[in-house]
Amino acid sequence: MSTALRRTIFLVLLLIAWEAGYRIFGWGWKFPSVSQTLQAFYDGIVHGELLQAAGASMLRLLISFALSLAIGTTLGFLFARYRLLDDTLGFLVVSLQTIPSIAWLPFAIIWFGLNETSVIFITTLGATWTMALASRTGIKNIPPIYLRAAQTMGTGNGFNLFLQVMIPAAFPHLINGVRTAWAFAWRALVAGELIAKGAGLGQLLQDGRNLGDTSLMLCIVIIIAVLGTVSDHFCFKKLEDKVLERYGLAGSKS
């Protein structure tokens, strides 16, 4: 039995159990049935509110994620190359990673206002620290002989060494960091949109809560899960598989 077939059977059984649970336990408005959720999907797509919210959220997410990759990878390089920075600023980053990014939203509102910039700010924070630590670990684990050989061939110690040698050599670690950072960015984004103004999945989720529309709320949760899973599977996992194959590590995967 193929993986796709097993997953299909599992989803069908899950839907059956879901509908049965709704009818047997009488969840009422507290948790919607399958048919109510499908109707909410249909209405949201026909009226365009789900598509508009998903598009706005994805745009914010991509901007924030690009910023976090650039900032986090740069910080990781600096931590790996300079002991003083690693012992000071690197230690601070480890501490900052334990703080939920939504905790910075009150500051973001004071600094930037209740707008797009605040959401992008906390979403960027949600992924930057994870990316910084992942790139630091990846670069620190590069065999020193790679760096010495590259320097002997004329790359020097600056940007060329970072771009041509360190990034490719650290890529197996970096891709794991990218996948984790993507998940953290999603969490921060939705949390920020719950409070900020404007279109977005988080704001639509808040509207559903205000209206007591659990069908709409569940639709948003499902959309977030689907977007996150699809992007991880068809983008990051494919890239990871290629990297593992390139470095001869594919056989070690279970």
mmCIF file of C-alpha atoms in Angstrom:
data_model
loop_
_atom_site.group_PDB
_atom_site.id
_atom_site.type_symbol
_atom_site.label_atom_id
_atom_site.label_comp_id
_atom_site.label_asym_id
_atom_site.label_seq_id
_atom_site.Cartn_x
_atom_site.Cartn_y
_atom_site.Cartn_z
ATOM 1 C CA MET A 1 0.000 0.000 0.000
ATOM 2 C CA SER A 2 1.459 3.347 -1.040
ATOM 3 C CA THR A 3 1.964 6.248 1.353
ATOM 4 C CA ALA A 4 -0.568 8.379 -0.526
ATOM 5 C CA LEU A 5 -3.240 5.675 -0.239
ATOM 6 C CA ARG A 6 -2.593 5.184 3.477
ATOM 7 C CA ARG A 7 -2.938 8.912 4.061
ATOM 8 C CA THR A 8 -6.141 9.060 2.023
ATOM 9 C CA ILE A 9 -7.685 6.200 4.004
ATOM 10 C CA PHE A 10 -6.631 7.869 7.255
ATOM 11 C CA LEU A 11 -8.246 11.172 6.240
ATOM 12 C CA VAL A 12 -11.496 9.452 5.249
ATOM 13 C CA LEU A 13 -11.637 7.617 8.580
ATOM 14 C CA LEU A 14 -10.848 10.859 10.386
ATOM 15 C CA LEU A 15 -13.726 12.658 8.641
ATOM 16 C CA ILE A 16 -16.107 9.815 9.483
ATOM 17 C CA ALA A 17 -15.041 9.864 13.145
ATOM 18 C CA TRP A 18 -15.357 13.660 13.200
ATOM 19 C CA GLU A 19 -18.925 13.639 11.855
ATOM 20 C CA ALA A 20 -19.881 10.744 14.131
ATOM 21 C CA GLY A 21 -18.499 12.559 17.155
ATOM 22 C CA TYR A 22 -20.485 15.674 16.281
ATOM 23 C CA ARG A 23 -23.743 13.728 16.032
ATOM 24 C CA ILE A 24 -23.191 11.416 19.012
ATOM 25 C CA PHE A 25 -21.882 13.939 21.551
ATOM 26 C CA GLY A 26 -23.944 16.906 20.358
ATOM 27 C CA TRP A 27 -21.136 19.446 20.152
ATOM 28 C CA GLY A 28 -23.508 22.046 18.706
ATOM 29 C CA TRP A 29 -21.927 25.443 18.053
ATOM 30 C CA LYS A 30 -18.841 24.629 20.169
ATOM 31 C CA PHE A 31 -17.252 22.592 17.363
ATOM 32 C CA PRO A 32 -18.606 22.387 13.798
ATOM 33 C CA SER A 33 -19.505 19.292 11.817
ATOM 34 C CA VAL A 34 -17.836 18.270 8.562
ATOM 35 C CA SER A 35 -20.724 19.610 6.496
ATOM 36 C CA GLN A 36 -20.714 22.957 8.343
ATOM 37 C CA THR A 37 -16.977 23.331 7.809
ATOM 38 C CA LEU A 38 -17.264 22.518 4.107
ATOM 39 C CA GLN A 39 -20.061 25.069 3.794
ATOM 40 C CA ALA A 40 -17.874 27.684 5.472
ATOM 41 C CA PHE A 41 -15.074 26.855 3.030
ATOM 42 C CA TYR A 42 -17.460 27.232 0.101
ATOM 43 C CA ASP A 43 -18.853 30.550 1.315
ATOM 44 C CA GLY A 44 -15.408 31.934 2.095
ATOM 45 C CA ILE A 45 -14.023 31.011 -1.328
ATOM 46 C CA VAL A 46 -17.071 32.209 -3.260
ATOM 47 C CA HIS A 47 -17.145 35.533 -1.426
ATOM 48 C CA GLY A 48 -13.366 35.793 -1.654
ATOM 49 C CA GLU A 49 -12.621 36.491 2.005
ATOM 50 C CA LEU A 50 -10.602 33.303 2.556
ATOM 51 C CA LEU A 51 -8.506 33.837 -0.570
ATOM 52 C CA GLN A 52 -7.925 37.496 0.261
ATOM 53 C CA ALA A 53 -6.897 36.680 3.833
ATOM 54 C CA ALA A 54 -4.594 33.841 2.751
ATOM 55 C CA GLY A 55 -2.943 36.043 0.125
ATOM 56 C CA ALA A 56 -2.345 38.891 2.594
ATOM 57 C CA SER A 57 -0.894 36.525 5.183
ATOM 58 C CA MET A 58 1.393 34.810 2.678
ATOM 59 C CA LEU A 59 2.750 38.170 1.495
ATOM 60 C CA ARG A 60 3.576 39.214 5.067
ATOM 61 C CA LEU A 61 5.070 35.801 5.754
ATOM 62 C CA LEU A 62 7.336 35.806 2.693
ATOM 63 C CA ILE A 63 8.645 39.301 3.455
ATOM 64 C CA SER A 64 9.313 38.408 7.088
ATOM 65 C CA PHE A 65 10.847 35.054 6.217
ATOM 66 C CA ALA A 66 13.244 36.594 3.694
ATOM 67 C CA LEU A 67 14.342 39.142 6.299
ATOM 68 C CA SER A 68 14.813 36.470 8.957
ATOM 69 C CA LEU A 69 16.904 34.295 6.626
ATOM 70 C CA ALA A 70 19.189 37.192 5.734
ATOM 71 C CA ILE A 71 19.565 38.478 9.300
ATOM 72 C CA GLY A 72 19.745 35.069 10.959
ATOM 73 C CA THR A 73 22.310 33.617 8.559
ATOM 74 C CA THR A 74 24.496 36.704 8.897
ATOM 75 C CA LEU A 75 24.339 36.552 12.688
ATOM 76 C CA GLY A 76 25.162 32.845 12.645
ATOM 77 C CA PHE A 77 28.214 33.519 10.470
ATOM 78 C CA LEU A 78 29.429 36.215 12.863
ATOM 79 C CA PHE A 79 28.899 33.998 15.919
ATOM 80 C CA ALA A 80 30.773 31.125 14.313
ATOM 81 C CA ARG A 81 33.706 33.279 13.197
ATOM 82 C CA TYR A 82 34.171 35.592 16.159
ATOM 83 C CA ARG A 83 34.432 34.149 19.662
ATOM 84 C CA LEU A 84 33.753 37.470 21.405
ATOM 85 C CA LEU A 85 30.441 37.934 19.584
ATOM 86 C CA ASP A 86 29.471 34.334 20.249
ATOM 87 C CA ASP A 87 30.135 34.672 23.983
ATOM 88 C CA THR A 88 28.192 37.940 24.258
ATOM 89 C CA LEU A 89 25.594 38.535 21.558
ATOM 90 C CA GLY A 90 25.310 34.798 20.838
ATOM 91 C CA PHE A 91 24.456 34.149 24.471
ATOM 92 C CA LEU A 92 21.789 36.857 24.263
ATOM 93 C CA VAL A 93 20.265 35.281 21.145
ATOM 94 C CA VAL A 94 19.908 31.959 22.962
ATOM 95 C CA SER A 95 17.986 33.794 25.672
ATOM 96 C CA LEU A 96 15.835 35.676 23.158
ATOM 97 C CA GLN A 97 14.866 32.420 21.442
ATOM 98 C CA THR A 98 13.025 31.319 24.579
ATOM 99 C CA ILE A 99 10.790 34.426 24.494
ATOM 100 C CA PRO A 100 7.615 34.047 22.388
ATOM 101 C CA SER A 101 7.744 36.643 19.641
ATOM 102 C CA ILE A 102 4.178 37.738 20.442
ATOM 103 C CA ALA A 103 5.571 39.112 23.716
ATOM 104 C CA TRP A 104 7.238 41.847 21.638
ATOM 105 C CA LEU A 105 3.968 42.936 20.026
ATOM 106 C CA PRO A 106 3.205 45.656 22.610
ATOM 107 C CA PHE A 107 6.629 47.161 21.905
ATOM 108 C CA ALA A 108 6.070 46.844 18.153
ATOM 109 C CA ILE A 109 2.742 48.681 18.443
ATOM 110 C CA ILE A 110 4.418 51.494 20.416
ATOM 111 C CA TRP A 111 7.313 51.731 17.936
ATOM 112 C CA PHE A 112 5.485 51.220 14.631
ATOM 113 C CA GLY A 113 1.776 51.480 15.370
ATOM 114 C CA LEU A 114 -1.007 48.918 14.905
ATOM 115 C CA ASN A 115 -0.165 48.177 11.282
ATOM 116 C CA GLU A 116 1.633 45.883 8.817
ATOM 117 C CA THR A 117 5.075 46.850 10.077
ATOM 118 C CA SER A 118 4.335 45.562 13.578
ATOM 119 C CA VAL A 119 3.186 42.181 12.247
ATOM 120 C CA ILE A 120 6.207 41.853 9.965
ATOM 121 C CA PHE A 121 8.491 42.842 12.840
ATOM 122 C CA ILE A 122 7.308 40.150 15.257
ATOM 123 C CA THR A 123 7.094 37.547 12.479
ATOM 124 C CA THR A 124 10.695 38.271 11.551
ATOM 125 C CA LEU A 125 11.724 37.933 15.190
ATOM 126 C CA GLY A 126 9.914 34.605 15.391
ATOM 127 C CA ALA A 127 12.227 33.052 12.799
ATOM 128 C CA THR A 128 15.462 35.038 13.064
ATOM 129 C CA TRP A 129 16.831 33.582 16.287
ATOM 130 C CA THR A 130 16.211 29.995 15.174
ATOM 131 C CA MET A 131 17.937 30.683 11.862
ATOM 132 C CA ALA A 132 20.874 32.352 13.606
ATOM 133 C CA LEU A 133 21.518 29.382 15.873
ATOM 134 C CA ALA A 134 21.101 26.871 13.046
ATOM 135 C CA SER A 135 23.558 28.697 10.779
ATOM 136 C CA ARG A 136 25.992 29.104 13.671
ATOM 137 C CA THR A 137 25.916 25.348 14.309
ATOM 138 C CA GLY A 138 26.271 24.554 10.615
ATOM 139 C CA ILE A 139 29.233 26.860 10.078
ATOM 140 C CA LYS A 140 30.986 25.702 13.262
ATOM 141 C CA ASN A 141 30.716 22.099 12.087
ATOM 142 C CA ILE A 142 32.447 22.788 8.778
ATOM 143 C CA PRO A 143 35.704 20.774 8.666
ATOM 144 C CA PRO A 144 38.602 23.264 8.992
ATOM 145 C CA ILE A 145 40.355 21.645 6.047
ATOM 146 C CA TYR A 146 37.591 22.974 3.761
ATOM 147 C CA LEU A 147 38.301 26.527 4.839
ATOM 148 C CA ARG A 148 42.087 26.152 4.597
ATOM 149 C CA ALA A 149 41.814 24.623 1.146
ATOM 150 C CA ALA A 150 39.530 27.427 -0.031
ATOM 151 C CA GLN A 151 41.850 30.089 1.345
ATOM 152 C CA THR A 152 44.797 28.416 -0.370
ATOM 153 C CA MET A 153 42.883 28.662 -3.633
ATOM 154 C CA GLY A 154 42.391 32.384 -3.147
ATOM 155 C CA THR A 155 38.941 32.911 -1.613
ATOM 156 C CA GLY A 156 40.350 34.916 1.295
ATOM 157 C CA ASN A 157 38.533 35.393 4.620
ATOM 158 C CA GLY A 158 35.679 37.671 3.620
ATOM 159 C CA PHE A 159 32.429 37.510 1.717
ATOM 160 C CA ASN A 160 33.730 35.135 -0.973
ATOM 161 C CA LEU A 161 34.647 32.533 1.651
ATOM 162 C CA PHE A 162 31.216 32.908 3.249
ATOM 163 C CA LEU A 163 29.264 32.684 -0.001
ATOM 164 C CA GLN A 164 31.302 30.105 -1.921
ATOM 165 C CA VAL A 165 32.398 27.742 0.852
ATOM 166 C CA MET A 166 30.622 28.233 4.174
ATOM 167 C CA ILE A 167 27.055 28.400 2.914
ATOM 168 C CA PRO A 168 27.317 25.245 0.719
ATOM 169 C CA ALA A 169 29.230 23.308 3.383
ATOM 170 C CA ALA A 170 26.772 24.253 6.130
ATOM 171 C CA PHE A 171 23.690 23.671 3.981
ATOM 172 C CA PRO A 172 22.588 20.379 5.604
ATOM 173 C CA HIS A 173 22.283 22.240 8.926
ATOM 174 C CA LEU A 174 20.893 25.369 7.321
ATOM 175 C CA ILE A 175 17.976 23.588 5.646
ATOM 176 C CA ASN A 176 16.847 22.151 8.991
ATOM 177 C CA GLY A 177 17.022 25.643 10.403
ATOM 178 C CA VAL A 178 14.993 26.977 7.480
ATOM 179 C CA ARG A 179 12.210 24.440 8.035
ATOM 180 C CA THR A 180 12.036 25.217 11.747
ATOM 181 C CA ALA A 181 12.172 28.969 11.116
ATOM 182 C CA TRP A 182 9.269 28.647 8.649
ATOM 183 C CA ALA A 183 7.111 26.996 11.318
ATOM 184 C CA PHE A 184 8.044 29.630 13.916
ATOM 185 C CA ALA A 185 7.282 32.408 11.433
ATOM 186 C CA TRP A 186 3.778 31.003 10.846
ATOM 187 C CA ARG A 187 3.062 30.969 14.573
ATOM 188 C CA ALA A 188 4.254 34.524 15.062
ATOM 189 C CA LEU A 189 2.355 35.761 12.007
ATOM 190 C CA VAL A 190 -1.033 34.408 13.067
ATOM 191 C CA ALA A 191 -0.528 35.632 16.626
ATOM 192 C CA GLY A 192 0.271 39.122 15.356
ATOM 193 C CA GLU A 193 -2.653 39.184 12.946
ATOM 194 C CA LEU A 194 -5.050 38.319 15.764
ATOM 195 C CA ILE A 195 -4.441 41.817 17.101
ATOM 196 C CA ALA A 196 -3.308 43.914 14.145
ATOM 197 C CA LYS A 197 -5.669 45.529 11.672
ATOM 198 C CA GLY A 198 -6.102 44.608 8.029
ATOM 199 C CA ALA A 199 -6.831 41.457 6.050
ATOM 200 C CA GLY A 200 -5.159 38.230 7.111
ATOM 201 C CA LEU A 201 -5.859 34.745 8.391
ATOM 202 C CA GLY A 202 -5.287 35.787 11.992
ATOM 203 C CA GLN A 203 -7.671 38.720 11.714
ATOM 204 C CA LEU A 204 -10.287 36.498 10.063
ATOM 205 C CA LEU A 205 -9.838 34.025 12.906
ATOM 206 C CA GLN A 206 -10.485 36.845 15.355
ATOM 207 C CA ASP A 207 -13.612 37.852 13.417
ATOM 208 C CA GLY A 208 -14.861 34.277 13.654
ATOM 209 C CA ARG A 209 -14.319 34.300 17.406
ATOM 210 C CA ASN A 210 -16.190 37.592 17.789
ATOM 211 C CA LEU A 211 -19.125 36.181 15.810
ATOM 212 C CA GLY A 212 -19.027 32.777 17.491
ATOM 213 C CA ASP A 213 -18.548 31.238 14.038
ATOM 214 C CA THR A 214 -16.612 28.073 14.854
ATOM 215 C CA SER A 215 -16.922 26.832 11.269
ATOM 216 C CA LEU A 216 -14.993 29.844 10.010
ATOM 217 C CA MET A 217 -12.458 29.490 12.816
ATOM 218 C CA LEU A 218 -11.833 25.845 11.938
ATOM 219 C CA CYS A 219 -11.476 26.759 8.251
ATOM 220 C CA ILE A 220 -8.662 29.171 9.142
ATOM 221 C CA VAL A 221 -6.910 26.527 11.246
ATOM 222 C CA ILE A 222 -7.147 24.000 8.400
ATOM 223 C CA ILE A 223 -5.871 26.521 5.830
ATOM 224 C CA ILE A 224 -2.863 27.343 8.007
ATOM 225 C CA ALA A 225 -2.089 23.648 8.463
ATOM 226 C CA VAL A 226 -2.445 22.920 4.738
ATOM 227 C CA LEU A 227 -0.320 25.886 3.634
ATOM 228 C CA GLY A 228 2.381 25.022 6.134
ATOM 229 C CA THR A 229 2.420 21.334 5.233
ATOM 230 C CA VAL A 230 2.345 21.859 1.473
ATOM 231 C CA SER A 231 5.121 24.457 1.516
ATOM 232 C CA ASP A 232 7.279 22.285 3.780
ATOM 233 C CA HIS A 233 6.749 19.101 1.779
ATOM 234 C CA PHE A 234 7.035 20.464 -1.747
ATOM 235 C CA CYS A 235 9.659 23.131 -1.106
ATOM 236 C CA PHE A 236 11.845 22.608 1.946
ATOM 237 C CA LYS A 237 11.713 18.817 2.100
ATOM 238 C CA LYS A 238 12.494 18.500 -1.609
ATOM 239 C CA LEU A 239 15.424 20.860 -1.164
ATOM 240 C CA GLU A 240 16.594 18.940 1.906
ATOM 241 C CA ASP A 241 16.454 15.625 0.033
ATOM 242 C CA LYS A 242 18.566 17.069 -2.782
ATOM 243 C CA VAL A 243 21.106 18.444 -0.318
ATOM 244 C CA LEU A 244 21.341 15.138 1.556
ATOM 245 C CA GLU A 245 21.776 13.291 -1.721
ATOM 246 C CA ARG A 246 24.453 15.752 -2.849
ATOM 247 C CA TYR A 247 26.439 15.225 0.357
ATOM 248 C CA GLY A 248 25.930 11.447 0.372
ATOM 249 C CA LEU A 249 23.710 11.485 3.453
ATOM 250 C CA ALA A 250 20.454 10.273 1.932
ATOM 251 C CA GLY A 251 21.107 6.687 2.958
ATOM 252 C CA SER A 252 21.167 7.663 6.617
ATOM 253 C CA LYS A 253 17.525 8.728 6.580
ATOM 254 C CA SER A 254 15.076 6.269 8.052
#
